[in-house]
Coordinates of C-alpha atoms in Angstrom, one line a residue:
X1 CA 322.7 -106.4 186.9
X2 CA 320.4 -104.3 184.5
X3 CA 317.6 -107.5 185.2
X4 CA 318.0 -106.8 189.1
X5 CA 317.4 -103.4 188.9
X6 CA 314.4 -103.9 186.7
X7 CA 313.4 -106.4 189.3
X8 CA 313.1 -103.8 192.0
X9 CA 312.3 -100.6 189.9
X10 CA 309.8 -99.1 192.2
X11 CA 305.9 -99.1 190.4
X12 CA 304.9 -95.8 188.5
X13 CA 302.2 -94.1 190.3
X14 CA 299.1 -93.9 188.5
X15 CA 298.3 -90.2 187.1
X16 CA 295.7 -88.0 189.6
X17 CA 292.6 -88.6 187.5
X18 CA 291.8 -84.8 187.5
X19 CA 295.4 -84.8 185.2
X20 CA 294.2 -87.5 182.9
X21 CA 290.5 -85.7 182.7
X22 CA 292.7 -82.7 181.3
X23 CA 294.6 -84.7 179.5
X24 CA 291.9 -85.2 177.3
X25 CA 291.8 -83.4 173.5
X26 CA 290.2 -79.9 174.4
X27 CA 288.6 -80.5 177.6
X28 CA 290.1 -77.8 179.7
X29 CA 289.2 -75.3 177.6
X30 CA 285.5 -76.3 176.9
X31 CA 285.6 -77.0 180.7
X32 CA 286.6 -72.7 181.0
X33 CA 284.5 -71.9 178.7
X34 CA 281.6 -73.5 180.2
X35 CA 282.3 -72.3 183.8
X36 CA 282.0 -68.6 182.4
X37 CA 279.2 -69.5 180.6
X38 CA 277.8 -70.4 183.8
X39 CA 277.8 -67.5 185.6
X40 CA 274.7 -66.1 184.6
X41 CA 272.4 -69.0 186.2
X42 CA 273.8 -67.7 190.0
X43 CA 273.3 -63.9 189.4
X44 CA 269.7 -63.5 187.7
X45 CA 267.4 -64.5 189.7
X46 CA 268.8 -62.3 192.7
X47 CA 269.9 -59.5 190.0
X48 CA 266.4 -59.3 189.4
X49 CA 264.9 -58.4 192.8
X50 CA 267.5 -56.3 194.1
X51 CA 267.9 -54.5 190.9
X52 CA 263.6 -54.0 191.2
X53 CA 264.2 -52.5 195.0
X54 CA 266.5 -50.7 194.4
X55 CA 264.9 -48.5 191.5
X56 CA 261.4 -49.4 191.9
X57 CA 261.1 -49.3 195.9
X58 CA 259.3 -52.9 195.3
X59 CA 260.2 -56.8 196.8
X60 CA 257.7 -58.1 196.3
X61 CA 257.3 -57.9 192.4
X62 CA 261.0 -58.6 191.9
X63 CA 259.8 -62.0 193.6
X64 CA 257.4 -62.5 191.2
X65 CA 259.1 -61.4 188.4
X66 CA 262.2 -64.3 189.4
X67 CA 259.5 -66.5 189.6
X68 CA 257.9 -65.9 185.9
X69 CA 262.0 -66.3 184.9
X70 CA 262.7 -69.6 186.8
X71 CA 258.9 -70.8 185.7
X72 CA 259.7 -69.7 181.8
X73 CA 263.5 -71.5 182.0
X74 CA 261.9 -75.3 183.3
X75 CA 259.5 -75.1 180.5
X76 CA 261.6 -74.5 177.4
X77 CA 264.9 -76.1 178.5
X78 CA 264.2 -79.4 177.7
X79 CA 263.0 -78.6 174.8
X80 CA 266.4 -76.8 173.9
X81 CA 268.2 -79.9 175.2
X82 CA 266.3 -82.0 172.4
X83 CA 267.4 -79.8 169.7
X84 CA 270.9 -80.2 170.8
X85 CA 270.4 -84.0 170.9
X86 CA 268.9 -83.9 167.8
X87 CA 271.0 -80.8 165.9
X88 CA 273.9 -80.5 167.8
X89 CA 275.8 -78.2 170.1
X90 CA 276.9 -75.1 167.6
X91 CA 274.4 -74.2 166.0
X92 CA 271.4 -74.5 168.1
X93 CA 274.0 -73.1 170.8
X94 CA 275.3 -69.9 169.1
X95 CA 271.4 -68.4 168.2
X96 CA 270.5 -69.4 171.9
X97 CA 273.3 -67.2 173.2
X98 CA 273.1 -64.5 171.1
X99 CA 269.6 -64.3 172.2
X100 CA 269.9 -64.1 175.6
X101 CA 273.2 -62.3 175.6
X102 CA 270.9 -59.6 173.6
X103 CA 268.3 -59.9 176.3
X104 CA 270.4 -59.1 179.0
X105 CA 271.3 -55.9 177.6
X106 CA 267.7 -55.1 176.9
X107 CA 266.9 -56.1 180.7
X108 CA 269.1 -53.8 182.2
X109 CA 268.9 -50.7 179.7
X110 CA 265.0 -51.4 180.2
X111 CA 265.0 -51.1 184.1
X112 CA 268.0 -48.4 184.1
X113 CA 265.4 -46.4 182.4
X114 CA 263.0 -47.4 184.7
X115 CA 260.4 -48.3 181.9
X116 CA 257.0 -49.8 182.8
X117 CA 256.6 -52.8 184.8
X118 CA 255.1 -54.3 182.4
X119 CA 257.6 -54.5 179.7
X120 CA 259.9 -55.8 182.7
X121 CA 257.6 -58.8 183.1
X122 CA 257.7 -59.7 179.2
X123 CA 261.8 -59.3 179.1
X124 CA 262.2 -61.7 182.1
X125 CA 259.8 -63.6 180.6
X126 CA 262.3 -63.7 177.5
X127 CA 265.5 -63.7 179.5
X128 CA 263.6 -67.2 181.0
X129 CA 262.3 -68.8 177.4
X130 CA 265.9 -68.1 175.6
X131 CA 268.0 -69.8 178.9
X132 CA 269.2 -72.9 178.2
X133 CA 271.5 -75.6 180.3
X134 CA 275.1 -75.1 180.0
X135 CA 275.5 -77.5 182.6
X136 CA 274.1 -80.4 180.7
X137 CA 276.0 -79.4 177.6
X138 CA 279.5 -79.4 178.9
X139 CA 278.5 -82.8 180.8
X140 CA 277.5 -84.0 177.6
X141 CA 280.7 -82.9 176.2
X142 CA 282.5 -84.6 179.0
X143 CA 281.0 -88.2 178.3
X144 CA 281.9 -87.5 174.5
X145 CA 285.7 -86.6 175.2
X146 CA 285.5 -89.9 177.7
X147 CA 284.1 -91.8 175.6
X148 CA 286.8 -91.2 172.5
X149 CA 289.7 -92.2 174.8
X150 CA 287.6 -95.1 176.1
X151 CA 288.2 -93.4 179.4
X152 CA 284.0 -94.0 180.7
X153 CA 286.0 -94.5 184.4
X154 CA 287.2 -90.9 184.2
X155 CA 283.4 -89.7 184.0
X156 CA 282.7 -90.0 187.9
X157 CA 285.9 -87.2 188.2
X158 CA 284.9 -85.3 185.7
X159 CA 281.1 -85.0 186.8
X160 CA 282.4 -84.2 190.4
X161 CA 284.7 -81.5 188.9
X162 CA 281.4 -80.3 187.0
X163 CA 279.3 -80.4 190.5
X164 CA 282.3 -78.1 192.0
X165 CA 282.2 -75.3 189.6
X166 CA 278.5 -75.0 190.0
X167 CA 278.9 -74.4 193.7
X168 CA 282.2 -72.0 192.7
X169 CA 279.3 -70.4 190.4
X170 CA 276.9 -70.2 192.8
X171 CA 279.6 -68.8 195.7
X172 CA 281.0 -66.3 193.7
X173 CA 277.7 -64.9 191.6
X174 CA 275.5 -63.8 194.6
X175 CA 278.4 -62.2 196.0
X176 CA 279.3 -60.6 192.7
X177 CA 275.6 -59.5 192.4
X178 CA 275.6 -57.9 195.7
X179 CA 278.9 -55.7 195.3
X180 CA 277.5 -54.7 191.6
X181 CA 274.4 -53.6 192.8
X182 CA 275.0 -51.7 195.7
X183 CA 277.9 -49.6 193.8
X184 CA 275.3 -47.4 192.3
X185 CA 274.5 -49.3 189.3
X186 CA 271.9 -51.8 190.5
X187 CA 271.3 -52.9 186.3
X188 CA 275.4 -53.5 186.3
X189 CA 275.0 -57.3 187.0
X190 CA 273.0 -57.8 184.0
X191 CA 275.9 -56.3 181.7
X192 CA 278.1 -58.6 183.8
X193 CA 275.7 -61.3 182.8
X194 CA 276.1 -60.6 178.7
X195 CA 279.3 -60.5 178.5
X196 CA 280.0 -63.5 181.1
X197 CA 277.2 -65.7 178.4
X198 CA 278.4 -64.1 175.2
X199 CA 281.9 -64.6 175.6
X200 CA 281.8 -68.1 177.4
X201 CA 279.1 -68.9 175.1
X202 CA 280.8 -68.1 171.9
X203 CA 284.1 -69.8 173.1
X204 CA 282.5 -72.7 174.1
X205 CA 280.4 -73.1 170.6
X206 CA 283.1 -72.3 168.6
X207 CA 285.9 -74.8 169.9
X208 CA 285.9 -77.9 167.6
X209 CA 284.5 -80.0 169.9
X210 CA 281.1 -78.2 169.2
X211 CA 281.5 -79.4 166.0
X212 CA 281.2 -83.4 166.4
X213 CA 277.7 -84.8 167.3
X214 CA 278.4 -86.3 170.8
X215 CA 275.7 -88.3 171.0
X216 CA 276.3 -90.2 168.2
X217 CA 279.8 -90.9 169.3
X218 CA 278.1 -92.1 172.8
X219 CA 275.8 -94.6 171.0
X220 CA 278.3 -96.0 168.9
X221 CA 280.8 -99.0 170.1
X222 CA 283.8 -97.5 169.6
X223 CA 286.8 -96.7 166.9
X224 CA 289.2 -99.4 166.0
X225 CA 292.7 -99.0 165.5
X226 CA 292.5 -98.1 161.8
X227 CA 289.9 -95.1 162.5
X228 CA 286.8 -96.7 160.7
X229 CA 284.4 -96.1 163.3
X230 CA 282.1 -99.8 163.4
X231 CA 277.9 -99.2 164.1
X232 CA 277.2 -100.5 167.3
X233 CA 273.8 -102.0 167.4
X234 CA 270.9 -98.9 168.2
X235 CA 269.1 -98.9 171.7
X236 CA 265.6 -99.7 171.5
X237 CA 263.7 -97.9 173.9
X238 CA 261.4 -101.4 174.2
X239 CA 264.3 -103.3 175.3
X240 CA 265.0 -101.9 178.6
X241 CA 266.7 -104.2 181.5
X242 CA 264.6 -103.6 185.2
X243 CA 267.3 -100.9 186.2
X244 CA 265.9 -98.3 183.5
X245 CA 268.9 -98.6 181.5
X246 CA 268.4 -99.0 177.9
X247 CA 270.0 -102.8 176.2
X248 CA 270.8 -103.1 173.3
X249 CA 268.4 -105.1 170.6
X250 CA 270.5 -107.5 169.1
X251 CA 267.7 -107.8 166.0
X252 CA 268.3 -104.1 165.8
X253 CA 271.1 -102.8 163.5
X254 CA 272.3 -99.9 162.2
X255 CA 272.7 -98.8 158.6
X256 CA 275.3 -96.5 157.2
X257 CA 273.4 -93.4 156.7
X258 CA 272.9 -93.5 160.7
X259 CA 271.7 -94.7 163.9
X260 CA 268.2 -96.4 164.1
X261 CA 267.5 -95.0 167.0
X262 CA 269.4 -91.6 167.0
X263 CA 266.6 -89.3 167.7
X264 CA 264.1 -91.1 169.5
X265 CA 260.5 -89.9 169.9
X266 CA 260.5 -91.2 173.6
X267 CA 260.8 -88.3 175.8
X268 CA 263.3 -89.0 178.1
X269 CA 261.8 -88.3 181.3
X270 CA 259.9 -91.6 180.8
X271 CA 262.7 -93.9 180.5
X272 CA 262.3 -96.4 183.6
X273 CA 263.6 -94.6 187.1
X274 CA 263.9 -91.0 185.6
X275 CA 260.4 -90.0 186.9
X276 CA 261.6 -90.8 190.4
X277 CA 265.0 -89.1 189.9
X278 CA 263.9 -85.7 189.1
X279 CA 261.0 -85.9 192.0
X280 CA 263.7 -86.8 194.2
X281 CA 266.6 -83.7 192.4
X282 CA 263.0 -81.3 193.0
X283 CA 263.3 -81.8 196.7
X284 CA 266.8 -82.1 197.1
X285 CA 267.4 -78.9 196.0
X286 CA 264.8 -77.2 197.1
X287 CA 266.6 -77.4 200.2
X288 CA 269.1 -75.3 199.0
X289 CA 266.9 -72.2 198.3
X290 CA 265.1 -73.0 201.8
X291 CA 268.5 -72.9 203.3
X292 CA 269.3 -69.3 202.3
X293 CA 266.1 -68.2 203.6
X294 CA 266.4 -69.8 206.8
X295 CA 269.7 -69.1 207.7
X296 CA 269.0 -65.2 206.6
X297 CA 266.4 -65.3 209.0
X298 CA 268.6 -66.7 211.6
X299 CA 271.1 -64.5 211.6
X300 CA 268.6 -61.7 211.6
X301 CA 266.9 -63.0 214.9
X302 CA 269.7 -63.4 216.2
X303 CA 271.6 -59.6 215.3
X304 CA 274.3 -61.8 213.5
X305 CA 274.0 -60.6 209.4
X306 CA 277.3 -59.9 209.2
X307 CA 278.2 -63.5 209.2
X308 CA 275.3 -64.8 206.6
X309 CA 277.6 -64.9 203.8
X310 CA 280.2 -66.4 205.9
X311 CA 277.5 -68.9 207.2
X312 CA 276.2 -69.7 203.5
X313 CA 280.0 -70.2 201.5
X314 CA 280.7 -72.3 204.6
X315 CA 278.6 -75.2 203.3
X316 CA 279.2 -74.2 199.5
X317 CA 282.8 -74.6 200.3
X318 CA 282.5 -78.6 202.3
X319 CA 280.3 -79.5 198.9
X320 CA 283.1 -78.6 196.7
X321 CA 285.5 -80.6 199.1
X322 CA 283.3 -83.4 198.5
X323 CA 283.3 -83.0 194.9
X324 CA 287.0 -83.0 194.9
X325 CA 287.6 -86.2 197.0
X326 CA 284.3 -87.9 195.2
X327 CA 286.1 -87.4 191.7
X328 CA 289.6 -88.5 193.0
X329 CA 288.6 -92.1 193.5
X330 CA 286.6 -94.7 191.3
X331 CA 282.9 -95.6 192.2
X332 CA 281.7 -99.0 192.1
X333 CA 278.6 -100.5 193.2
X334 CA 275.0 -99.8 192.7
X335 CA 274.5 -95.6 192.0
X336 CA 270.8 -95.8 193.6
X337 CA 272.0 -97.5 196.5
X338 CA 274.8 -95.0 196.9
X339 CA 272.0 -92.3 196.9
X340 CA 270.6 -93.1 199.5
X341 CA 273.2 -93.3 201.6
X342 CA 274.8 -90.1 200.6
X343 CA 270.9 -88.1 201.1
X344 CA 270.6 -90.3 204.5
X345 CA 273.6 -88.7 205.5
X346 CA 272.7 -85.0 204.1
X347 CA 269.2 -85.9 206.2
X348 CA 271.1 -86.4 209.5
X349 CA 273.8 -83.1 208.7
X350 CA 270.6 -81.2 208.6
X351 CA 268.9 -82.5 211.4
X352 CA 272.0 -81.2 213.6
X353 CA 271.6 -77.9 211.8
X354 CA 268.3 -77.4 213.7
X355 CA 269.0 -79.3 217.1
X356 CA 272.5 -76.5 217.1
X357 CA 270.4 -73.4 215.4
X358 CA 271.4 -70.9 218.3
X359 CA 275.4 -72.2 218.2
X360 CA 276.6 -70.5 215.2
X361 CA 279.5 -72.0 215.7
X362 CA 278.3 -75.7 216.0
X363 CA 276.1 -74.6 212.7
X364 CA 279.1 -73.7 210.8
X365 CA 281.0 -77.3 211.4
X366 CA 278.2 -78.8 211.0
X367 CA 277.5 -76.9 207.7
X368 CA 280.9 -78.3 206.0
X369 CA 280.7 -81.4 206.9
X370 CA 277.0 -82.0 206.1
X371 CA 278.3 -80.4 202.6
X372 CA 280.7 -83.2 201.7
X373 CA 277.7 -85.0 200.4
X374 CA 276.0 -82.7 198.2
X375 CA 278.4 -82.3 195.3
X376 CA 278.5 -86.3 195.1
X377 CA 274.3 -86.3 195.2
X378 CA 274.9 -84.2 192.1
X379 CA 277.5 -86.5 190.3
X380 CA 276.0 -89.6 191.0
X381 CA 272.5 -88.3 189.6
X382 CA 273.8 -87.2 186.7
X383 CA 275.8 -90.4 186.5
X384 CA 272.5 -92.1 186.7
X385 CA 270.8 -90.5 183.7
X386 CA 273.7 -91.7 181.4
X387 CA 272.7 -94.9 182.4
X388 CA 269.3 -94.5 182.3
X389 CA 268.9 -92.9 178.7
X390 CA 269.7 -94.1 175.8
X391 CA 273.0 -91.5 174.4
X392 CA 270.7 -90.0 171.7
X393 CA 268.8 -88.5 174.6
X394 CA 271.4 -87.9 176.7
X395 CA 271.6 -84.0 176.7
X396 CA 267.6 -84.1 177.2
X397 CA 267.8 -86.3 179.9
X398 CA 270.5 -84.3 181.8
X399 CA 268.5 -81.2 180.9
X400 CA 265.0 -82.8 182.6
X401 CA 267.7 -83.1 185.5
X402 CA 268.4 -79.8 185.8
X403 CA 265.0 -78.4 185.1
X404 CA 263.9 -80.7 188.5
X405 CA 266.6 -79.0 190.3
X406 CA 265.3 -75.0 188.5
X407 CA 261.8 -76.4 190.1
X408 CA 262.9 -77.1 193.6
X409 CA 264.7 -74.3 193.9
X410 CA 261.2 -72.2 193.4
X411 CA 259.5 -74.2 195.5
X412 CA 262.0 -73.9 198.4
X413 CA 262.0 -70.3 199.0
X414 CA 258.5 -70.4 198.7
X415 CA 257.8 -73.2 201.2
X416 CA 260.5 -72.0 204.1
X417 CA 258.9 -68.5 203.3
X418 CA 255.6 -69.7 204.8
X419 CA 257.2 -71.7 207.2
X420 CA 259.0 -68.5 208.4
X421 CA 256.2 -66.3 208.9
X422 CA 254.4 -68.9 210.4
X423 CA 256.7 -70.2 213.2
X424 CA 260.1 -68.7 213.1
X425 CA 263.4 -69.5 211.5
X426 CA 264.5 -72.8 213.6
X427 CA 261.0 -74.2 212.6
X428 CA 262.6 -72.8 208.9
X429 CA 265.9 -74.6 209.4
X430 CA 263.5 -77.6 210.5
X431 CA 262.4 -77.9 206.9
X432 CA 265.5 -78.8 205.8
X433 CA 265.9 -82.3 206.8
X434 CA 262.0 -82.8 206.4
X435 CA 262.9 -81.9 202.2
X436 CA 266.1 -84.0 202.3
X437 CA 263.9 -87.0 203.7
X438 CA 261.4 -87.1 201.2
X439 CA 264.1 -86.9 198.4
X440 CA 265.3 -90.2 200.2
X441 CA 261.4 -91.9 200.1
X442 CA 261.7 -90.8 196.1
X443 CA 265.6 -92.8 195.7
X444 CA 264.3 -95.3 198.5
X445 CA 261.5 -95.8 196.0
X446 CA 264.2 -96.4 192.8
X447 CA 266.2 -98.1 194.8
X448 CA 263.7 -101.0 195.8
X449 CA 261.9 -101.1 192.0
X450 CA 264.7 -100.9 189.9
X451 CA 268.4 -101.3 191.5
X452 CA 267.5 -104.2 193.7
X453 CA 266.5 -106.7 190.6
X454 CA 269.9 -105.7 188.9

């Protein structure tokens, strides 16, 4: 009897893998910590200009003083990210956000007091050289936790869930900035922005995980049963396989006192298909900052502003959708081929964005489901660096990732800006799919020299 009812005991259902993602040792709270962390990167930039309007009577400088921020971030965050790579998280991490926690303050006490332009300039200039990428740390941190339950499958959901909170981020800080701003206290945001970095920051430097050297974990083999972790041969950045993704050198070993190849002078832009992958991440997202513009000017023309912000979470909120079914399901496959499709598809959502430009509501269905890809281009890219880099560079290499995506972002505003006051806001949406498809030449590009010889 107890053998038949084994016999047709009904299969367990696997666990959702956003339950066995926090199911991991710690990762829900580095996860929080890191999300709050994060809130700065969506408010600055626009804390900055209104926050120049609104107590110096002046745009355009607040423009240019964002752009000396954005322009001082993509220089030095790299080179933060190698430090990590090299020193670890806590440490380098904790005098980082100090610094920039301190620099909000002065920013905003600075402007309160309406102080000379100048000094403005050389504060954003600070606020820009002591920013860092959170968002490459706590991905870095996500492929360590993996990596110690031998749980590399759960790294697709966990990058998706990563990709969603940066669009939550980026939903909820402009919006945030806005309300702060206009209350009376245009500086406000920038106290927002210390306390959001210094206690995020702090939490997420201080929980133990901080403490372990996750890429050294990454570039090991693994821990046996009996906890003596066993070298894995190093990566030798000679030995790379057509794809870009670093083999391992079976003449290479590794000696007790550490990895070979543990802090690698390669920088890690260079590694085979990185160079493509940021040109392409440069014009993907400058999209993004193109978009605003765009759509602002739309609904301007067309006496509709009360519906911009409606208009602009509406896409936000289908690219979180998308990160959420992306990160329920396991990838297989080739992730350069899977690129492409996912851009070709973003390429033809925004192609129907300008054919429908005067049907807001056509726009707005349009906007969600063209959305669905985004968060995935995000996961799969950062995917794709793990692969691409050895794991002694991995924080660097995520970091180049992001600095492509600070880069297009510029350049987006800048370009649709022209556009704008040259032929009008559809001609502005028009730019959109025009970006998109030469991201796709750039993954085209990858896809043909390195994926195809895999």
């Amino acid at each position: 009897m107890t053998g038949n009812a084994n016999e047709y005991r009904r299969p367990v259902k696997p666990r959702s893998p956003y339950l066995q993602i926090f199911s991991l040792p710690g990762s829900a709270a580095f996860c929080a910590a890191a999300a709050v962390a994060r809130m700065p990167m969506a408010m600055v930039s626009l804390g900055i200009v209104l926050a120049l309007n609104h107590l110096y009577k002046d745009w355009a400088t607040g423009g240019f003083m964002t752009a000396l921020y954005v322009l001082c971030a993509a220089v030095v965050t790299p080179v933060y990210a190698r430090l990590f790579d090299r020193f670890g998280q806590r440490s380098i991490g904790l005098l980082l956000t100090a610094l920039q926690t301190a620099g909000f303050i002065l920013f905003a006490a600075a402007a309160q007091n309406r102080v000379h332009l100048a000094l403005l300039f050389v504060l954003a200039a600070y606020l820009g050289l002591t920013s860092f990428s959170i968002g490459a740390l706590v991905r870095t941190r996500w492929a360590w936790a993996t990596a110690q339950q031998n749980g590399s499958s759960l790294l697709d959901t966990a990058y998706s869930l990563e990709s969603a909170v940066d669009e939550t981020v980026f939903i909820i800080g402009p919006i945030l900035v806005a309300f702060l701003a206009s209350g009376g206290t245009p500086t406000l945001p920038f106290y927002v922005c210390a306390a959001a970095e210094g206690i995020g920051g702090l939490v997420f430097f201080l929980l133990p995980s901080a403490a372990f050297h996750a890429v050294d974990t990454l570039a090991l083999s693994g821990v046996p049963e009996g906890g003596n972790i066993s070298p894995a041969p190093s990566v030798s950045p000679a030995v790379q396989d057509e794809a870009g993704r670093a083999d391992y050198d079976s003449s290479s070993t590794v000696t007790s006192s550490g990895l070979a190849d543990r802090h690698p002078k390669r920088l890690a832009f260079m590694y085979p298909g990185m160079l493509l992958l940021c040109c392409a991440f440069i014009s993907f997202n400058s999209t993004f900052s193109a978009f605003d513009v765009a759509m602002t000017a739309l609904m301007k023309s067309m006496g509709q502003e009360r519906l911009l912000g409606l208009q602009l979470a509406l896409f936000a909120a289908g690219s979180c959708a998308g990160a959420i079914l992306f990160g329920s399901r396991q990838h297989h496959g080739n992730p350069w081929r899977r690129l492409v499709i996912l851009m070709a598809y973003l390429t033809l959502g925004f192609v129907g964005i300008a054919l429908f430009s005067r049907n807001i509501a056509v726009i707005g269905i349009i906007e969600v489901i063209a959305g669905l890809s985004v968060a995935p281009i995000f996961a799969s890219g950062n995917l794709m660096v793990k692969g691409i880099v050895p794991a002694s560079s991995l924080t660097e290499g995520l970091s180049w990732l992001s600095t492509a995506s600070t880069v297009g972002a510029a350049l987006g505003s800048a370009v649709c800006g022209r556009i704008l006051d040259s032929f009008g806001p559809v001609a502005g949406l028009s730019s959109l799919w025009i970006l998109t498809a030469v991201s796709l030449i750039f993954l085209a590009a990858g896809y043909m020299r390195y994926a195809r010889r895999t």
